[in-house]
Coordinates of C-alpha atoms in Angstrom, one line a residue:
M1 CA -4.6 -18.9 -16.5
K2 CA -3.4 -18.7 -12.9
K3 CA 0.2 -19.3 -12.1
A4 CA 1.1 -22.2 -9.9
M5 CA 1.3 -20.9 -6.3
P6 CA 4.7 -21.2 -4.5
A7 CA 4.5 -23.5 -1.5
L8 CA 4.7 -20.7 1.1
L9 CA 1.8 -18.8 -0.5
L10 CA -0.2 -21.9 -1.1
S11 CA 0.0 -22.9 2.6
A12 CA -1.3 -19.5 3.5
I13 CA -4.1 -19.6 1.0
C14 CA -5.1 -23.1 2.0
A15 CA -5.6 -21.9 5.5
L16 CA -8.8 -20.3 4.2
S17 CA -10.4 -23.5 3.2
A18 CA -9.5 -27.1 2.2
C19 CA -8.0 -26.7 -1.2
S20 CA -6.2 -28.6 -3.9
T21 CA -2.4 -28.2 -4.3
E22 CA -2.8 -27.8 -8.1
P23 CA -1.5 -25.2 -9.5
E24 CA -2.1 3.5 -8.6
L25 CA -2.8 5.6 -12.0
S26 CA -6.1 5.3 -13.7
D27 CA -8.9 7.6 -12.5
A28 CA -11.5 5.0 -13.3
P29 CA -12.4 2.4 -10.6
P30 CA -10.8 -0.9 -11.3
S31 CA -13.2 -3.9 -11.6
K32 CA -13.2 -6.6 -9.0
S33 CA -10.5 -9.2 -9.4
S34 CA -11.6 -11.9 -11.8
A35 CA -9.4 -14.5 -10.1
A36 CA -11.5 -17.2 -8.6
A37 CA -11.6 -17.9 -4.8
P38 CA -10.0 -21.1 -3.6
S39 CA -12.5 -24.0 -4.1
A40 CA -13.4 -26.4 -1.4
A41 CA -12.1 -29.9 -1.7
S42 CA -14.5 -32.5 -2.8
G43 CA -15.4 -35.5 -0.7
D44 CA -16.4 -35.7 2.9
A45 CA -14.0 -33.1 4.3
A46 CA -15.4 -31.3 7.3
P47 CA -16.2 -27.6 6.8
Q48 CA -13.6 -25.3 8.4
E49 CA -14.7 -23.7 11.6
A50 CA -14.9 -19.9 11.7
A51 CA -12.2 -18.0 13.5
P52 CA -13.1 -16.8 17.0
E53 CA -14.5 -13.3 17.1
D54 CA -11.5 -11.9 19.0
V55 CA -9.1 -13.3 16.3
R56 CA -11.4 -11.9 13.6
A57 CA -11.4 -8.5 15.3
R58 CA -7.6 -8.5 15.4
A59 CA -7.4 -9.5 11.7
A60 CA -9.9 -6.8 10.7
A61 CA -7.8 -4.2 12.5
K62 CA -4.9 -5.0 10.1
L63 CA -6.9 -4.1 6.9
M64 CA -7.2 -1.0 4.8
P65 CA -10.0 -1.3 2.3
P66 CA -11.2 1.5 0.1
A67 CA -13.9 4.0 1.3
L68 CA -16.2 4.8 -1.6
N69 CA -18.6 7.0 0.3
Y70 CA -19.8 7.7 3.9
E71 CA -22.0 4.7 4.2
D72 CA -19.4 2.4 2.7
A73 CA -16.8 3.7 5.0
R74 CA -19.0 3.4 8.1
A75 CA -20.0 -0.2 7.2
K76 CA -16.3 -1.2 6.9
L77 CA -15.4 0.5 10.1
E78 CA -18.3 -1.3 11.8
A79 CA -16.8 -4.5 10.5
G80 CA -13.7 -3.6 12.4
V81 CA -11.1 -2.4 9.8
G82 CA -8.2 -0.4 11.1
G83 CA -8.0 2.0 8.2
L84 CA -9.6 3.4 5.1
F85 CA -8.1 4.2 1.7
I86 CA -9.6 7.0 -0.3
P87 CA -9.2 6.2 -4.1
S88 CA -9.6 8.8 -6.8
W89 CA -13.2 7.6 -7.5
A90 CA -14.5 8.1 -3.9
D91 CA -17.2 10.5 -3.0
P92 CA -15.4 13.9 -2.6
E93 CA -17.6 14.6 0.4
L94 CA -15.4 12.2 2.4
L95 CA -12.9 15.1 2.5
S96 CA -15.4 17.7 3.4
D97 CA -16.0 19.4 6.7
G98 CA -19.7 18.4 6.5
P99 CA -21.6 15.6 8.0
R100 CA -20.4 13.1 5.3
G101 CA -16.7 13.7 5.8
V102 CA -14.2 11.4 7.6
N103 CA -13.8 13.9 10.4
A104 CA -17.6 13.6 11.1
L105 CA -17.2 9.8 10.8
R106 CA -14.6 9.7 13.5
E107 CA -17.0 11.4 15.8
E108 CA -19.8 9.0 14.9
M109 CA -17.6 5.9 15.4
G110 CA -16.1 7.1 18.6
R111 CA -12.7 5.6 17.8
D112 CA -9.8 6.6 15.8
F113 CA -8.7 5.0 12.5
E114 CA -6.2 5.7 9.7
V115 CA -7.3 7.4 6.6
S116 CA -4.9 7.2 3.6
I117 CA -4.6 8.7 0.2
D118 CA -2.1 8.9 -2.7
F119 CA -0.9 12.5 -2.7
E120 CA 2.7 12.9 -4.2
G121 CA 2.2 16.1 -6.1
G122 CA 2.1 16.3 -9.9
R123 CA 0.1 13.6 -11.7
V124 CA -0.5 11.6 -8.5
Q125 CA -2.4 14.0 -6.2
R126 CA -6.0 12.9 -5.6
F127 CA -8.7 15.5 -5.2
S128 CA -6.3 18.4 -5.8
E129 CA -9.4 20.7 -6.3
I130 CA -9.9 20.1 -2.5
L131 CA -6.5 19.4 -1.2
G132 CA -4.4 21.7 -3.3
D133 CA -2.3 21.6 -6.4
Y134 CA 1.5 20.9 -6.1
P135 CA 4.4 20.2 -8.4
S136 CA 5.6 16.7 -9.2
P137 CA 8.5 15.3 -7.1
Q138 CA 10.8 15.8 -10.0
A139 CA 9.9 19.5 -10.3
M140 CA 10.2 19.9 -6.6
A141 CA 13.7 18.6 -6.6
E142 CA 14.8 20.5 -9.7
G143 CA 13.6 23.9 -8.4
H144 CA 14.0 23.7 -4.6
S145 CA 16.4 22.7 -1.9
P146 CA 15.5 19.8 0.4
E147 CA 14.6 22.3 3.1
E148 CA 12.2 24.0 0.7
V149 CA 10.7 20.6 -0.2
E150 CA 10.2 19.9 3.5
A151 CA 8.3 23.1 3.9
L152 CA 6.2 22.3 0.9
A153 CA 5.4 18.9 2.3
T154 CA 4.4 20.4 5.6
E155 CA 1.9 22.5 3.7
I156 CA 0.6 19.4 1.9
G157 CA 0.4 17.6 5.2
Q158 CA -1.6 20.4 6.9
S159 CA -4.1 20.3 4.0
L160 CA -4.4 16.5 4.2
R161 CA -4.8 16.5 8.0
S162 CA -7.4 19.2 8.0
H163 CA -9.5 17.1 5.7
G164 CA -9.2 14.0 7.8
V165 CA -6.3 12.2 6.1
T166 CA -3.7 10.7 8.4
V167 CA -1.5 8.6 6.0
D168 CA 0.0 9.8 2.7
F169 CA 1.3 7.1 0.4
A170 CA 4.3 9.3 -0.4
P171 CA 7.1 10.0 -1.0
V172 CA 8.3 7.9 -3.9
L173 CA 11.8 6.7 -3.4
D174 CA 12.1 4.9 -6.8
V175 CA 15.1 6.1 -8.8
D176 CA 13.9 7.2 -12.2
G177 CA 15.5 4.9 -14.8
G178 CA 14.2 7.0 -17.7
D179 CA 12.2 4.4 -19.5
L180 CA 9.1 3.8 -17.3
E181 CA 6.2 6.2 -17.6
V182 CA 4.8 4.9 -14.3
V183 CA 7.8 6.3 -12.6
G184 CA 9.2 9.3 -14.5
D185 CA 8.4 12.6 -12.8
R186 CA 7.0 10.8 -9.8
A187 CA 10.7 10.2 -8.8
F188 CA 12.7 13.0 -7.2
S189 CA 15.8 12.2 -9.1
T190 CA 17.8 9.8 -11.4
D191 CA 20.5 9.9 -8.7
P192 CA 19.9 7.5 -5.8
Q193 CA 21.4 9.6 -3.1
A194 CA 19.5 12.7 -4.2
A195 CA 16.2 10.7 -4.4
G196 CA 16.8 9.6 -0.8
E197 CA 17.6 13.1 0.5
Y198 CA 14.6 14.7 -1.1
G199 CA 12.4 11.8 -0.1
A200 CA 13.5 12.2 3.5
A201 CA 12.8 15.9 3.4
F202 CA 9.3 15.3 2.1
A203 CA 8.6 12.7 4.8
R204 CA 9.7 15.0 7.5
G205 CA 7.5 17.7 6.2
L206 CA 4.4 15.5 6.2
Q207 CA 5.1 14.2 9.6
A208 CA 5.6 17.8 11.0
A209 CA 1.9 18.3 10.1
G210 CA 0.8 15.1 11.8
V211 CA 0.5 12.9 8.6
K212 CA 2.4 9.6 8.4
A213 CA 4.7 9.4 5.4
V214 CA 5.1 6.1 3.5
F215 CA 8.2 5.4 1.5
K216 CA 7.5 3.5 -1.7
H217 CA 7.8 1.3 -3.7
F218 CA 10.3 -1.1 -2.1
P219 CA 12.4 -2.9 -3.4
G220 CA 12.4 -0.2 -6.2
H221 CA 10.4 0.3 -9.4
G222 CA 12.7 2.6 -11.4
R223 CA 14.5 0.0 -13.5
A224 CA 11.8 -2.7 -13.6
S225 CA 10.7 -4.4 -16.7
G226 CA 7.2 -3.0 -16.7
D227 CA 4.4 -1.4 -14.8
T228 CA 2.8 -3.4 -12.0
H229 CA -0.5 -1.8 -12.7
L230 CA -0.5 -3.6 -16.1
G231 CA 1.1 -6.9 -15.3
E232 CA 4.2 -8.6 -13.9
A233 CA 7.3 -6.4 -13.5
V234 CA 10.7 -7.7 -12.7
T235 CA 13.6 -5.7 -11.2
P236 CA 17.3 -6.2 -11.9
P237 CA 18.8 -9.1 -10.0
L238 CA 19.0 -8.8 -6.2
E239 CA 22.8 -8.3 -6.2
E240 CA 22.4 -5.2 -8.4
L241 CA 19.8 -3.5 -6.1
S242 CA 22.0 -2.6 -3.1
G243 CA 24.0 -0.1 -5.0
H244 CA 21.1 1.6 -6.7
E245 CA 17.4 0.9 -5.8
F246 CA 18.2 0.4 -2.0
V247 CA 20.3 3.6 -1.7
P248 CA 17.3 6.0 -1.3
F249 CA 15.8 3.8 1.4
H250 CA 19.1 3.6 3.2
T251 CA 19.4 7.4 3.0
A252 CA 15.8 8.3 3.9
I253 CA 14.8 5.9 6.6
P254 CA 17.3 7.1 9.3
Q255 CA 16.3 10.7 8.6
A256 CA 12.6 10.0 9.0
P257 CA 12.4 7.0 11.3
D258 CA 8.7 7.3 12.0
A259 CA 7.8 6.9 8.3
A260 CA 6.2 3.7 7.1
L261 CA 7.1 1.6 4.0
M262 CA 5.1 0.3 1.0
M263 CA 6.0 -3.1 -0.4
G264 CA 5.6 -3.1 -4.2
H265 CA 4.5 -6.0 -6.4
L266 CA 7.9 -6.4 -8.0
V267 CA 9.4 -9.7 -8.7
V268 CA 13.1 -9.7 -7.7
P269 CA 15.4 -12.3 -9.3
G270 CA 17.2 -13.9 -6.5
L271 CA 14.2 -13.7 -4.1
G272 CA 11.9 -16.1 -5.8
D273 CA 9.1 -15.9 -8.3
E274 CA 6.5 -14.2 -6.0
P275 CA 5.8 -10.5 -6.2
A276 CA 7.5 -8.8 -3.3
S277 CA 4.2 -7.9 -1.6
L278 CA 3.4 -11.6 -1.2
N279 CA 7.0 -12.8 -0.7
P280 CA 8.2 -13.5 2.9
R281 CA 11.8 -13.0 1.7
A282 CA 11.1 -9.5 0.6
Y283 CA 9.7 -8.5 4.0
Q284 CA 12.7 -10.1 5.6
L285 CA 15.0 -8.1 3.3
A286 CA 13.3 -4.9 4.3
R287 CA 13.7 -5.7 8.0
E288 CA 17.3 -6.9 7.7
E289 CA 18.8 -5.1 4.8
L290 CA 17.2 -1.7 5.6
G291 CA 16.9 -2.3 9.3
F292 CA 13.3 -1.1 9.0
E293 CA 11.2 -1.5 12.1
G294 CA 8.1 0.4 11.2
T295 CA 4.7 -0.4 9.5
I296 CA 4.8 -2.1 6.1
Y297 CA 1.8 -1.5 3.9
T298 CA 1.3 -3.4 0.6
D299 CA 0.7 -1.7 -2.7
D300 CA -2.9 -2.1 -4.0
L301 CA -3.8 -5.8 -4.0
G302 CA -7.0 -5.4 -5.9
G303 CA -6.6 -2.9 -8.7
M304 CA -3.2 -3.8 -10.1
A305 CA -2.9 -6.6 -12.7
S306 CA 0.4 -7.9 -11.3
I307 CA -1.7 -9.3 -8.4
S308 CA -5.3 -9.4 -9.6
E309 CA -4.4 -11.6 -12.7
N310 CA -3.5 -14.4 -10.3
F311 CA -5.2 -13.8 -7.0
S312 CA -8.5 -12.7 -5.7
V313 CA -8.5 -10.0 -3.0
P314 CA -9.1 -12.4 -0.1
E315 CA -6.3 -14.7 -1.4
A316 CA -3.9 -11.8 -1.9
V317 CA -4.6 -10.3 1.5
A318 CA -4.1 -13.7 3.2
A319 CA -0.9 -14.2 1.3
A320 CA 0.4 -10.7 2.2
L321 CA -0.3 -11.1 5.9
A322 CA 1.3 -14.6 5.9
A323 CA 4.4 -13.1 4.1
G324 CA 4.8 -10.3 6.7
A325 CA 2.7 -7.3 5.7
D326 CA 1.4 -5.2 8.6
M327 CA -1.5 -3.7 6.7
P328 CA -2.7 -5.0 3.3
L329 CA -4.3 -2.3 1.1
W330 CA -6.7 -2.7 -1.8
S331 CA -8.8 -0.3 -3.9
T332 CA -11.6 -2.6 -5.3
D333 CA -15.1 -3.0 -4.0
D334 CA -14.8 -6.5 -2.6
D335 CA -16.9 -8.2 0.1
I336 CA -15.3 -7.0 3.3
N337 CA -16.5 -9.9 5.3
A338 CA -14.9 -12.4 2.9
V339 CA -11.6 -10.5 3.2
I340 CA -11.8 -10.4 7.0
D341 CA -12.5 -14.1 7.1
A342 CA -9.4 -14.8 4.9
A343 CA -7.3 -12.6 7.1
A344 CA -8.6 -14.1 10.3
D345 CA -7.6 -17.6 9.3
V346 CA -4.0 -16.4 8.7
V347 CA -3.9 -14.5 12.0
A348 CA -5.3 -17.6 13.9
Q349 CA -2.6 -19.7 12.3
Q350 CA 0.1 -17.2 13.1
E351 CA -1.1 -16.8 16.7
G352 CA -1.2 -20.6 17.1
D353 CA 2.4 -21.1 15.9

């Protein structure tokens, strides 16, 4: 059963159509969200007009859908998306030097676009048979200085860039709390300051190779109640985060100011009931608490149960944009035109305010 939508989210979702006011680890491709799309109101309500094409183009440019193969990637780029995400079940040829790789696709399209991937090292390094095999963040920090980790990240970045990848959803700045398998050795440390120092070094290394680093998963997953891949996860109360979860972000952001940020799906007591990725107060917190001025991506809006149990991809993308996300991300094979339509309605509303 769907949860009742908070008023801020519901107003964004209802921009898609007239509606009632009633209430990253598997290697297998997630199924499409089973959440239903918002239904049209009954009666004689006039159908909503489509957003103008220029608004639709601006909305599409904010989106990062998955690229499953060359043809799928090309179709989504032709629809106007600004980036592509390569999940673990994508056609490996997308990372090749051949005619079905993203480098060839850039030449065919005649424009640039972002290509992103999850490559942290350890158990989260996609297509390591192509991109290389590297230790986990925990192992990097245990066996190397920050300077050595920076050099290692530069090597990773050079490999990614040579295969057409321009954005790496790494490093993890979560502080390992010891109890969550989803974090564990993906974190650099159980010490917040050390996690930030090593995360900053990793980010600098990627960016030295021309790959955008993305700090994740704000507001911090290390001490959450569960795994957002599997369902709702709640952090400690907001007042407890400043001295622990926020420390790595405060440490790393000034040292790698060109890095981006990923907003996780965590519910924060004190910020409301919405997952952070759909919560305007979470984006405001990142901008004001961290002083972060760069790009904010969402975590996967399609393949993680914390979102997909309650929202379809068009709904989640619309809500994320309305909340303050710069580039919503999803991994499921959803209708790109339906998602663009949903995003365009939000962009039109924002531009009309």
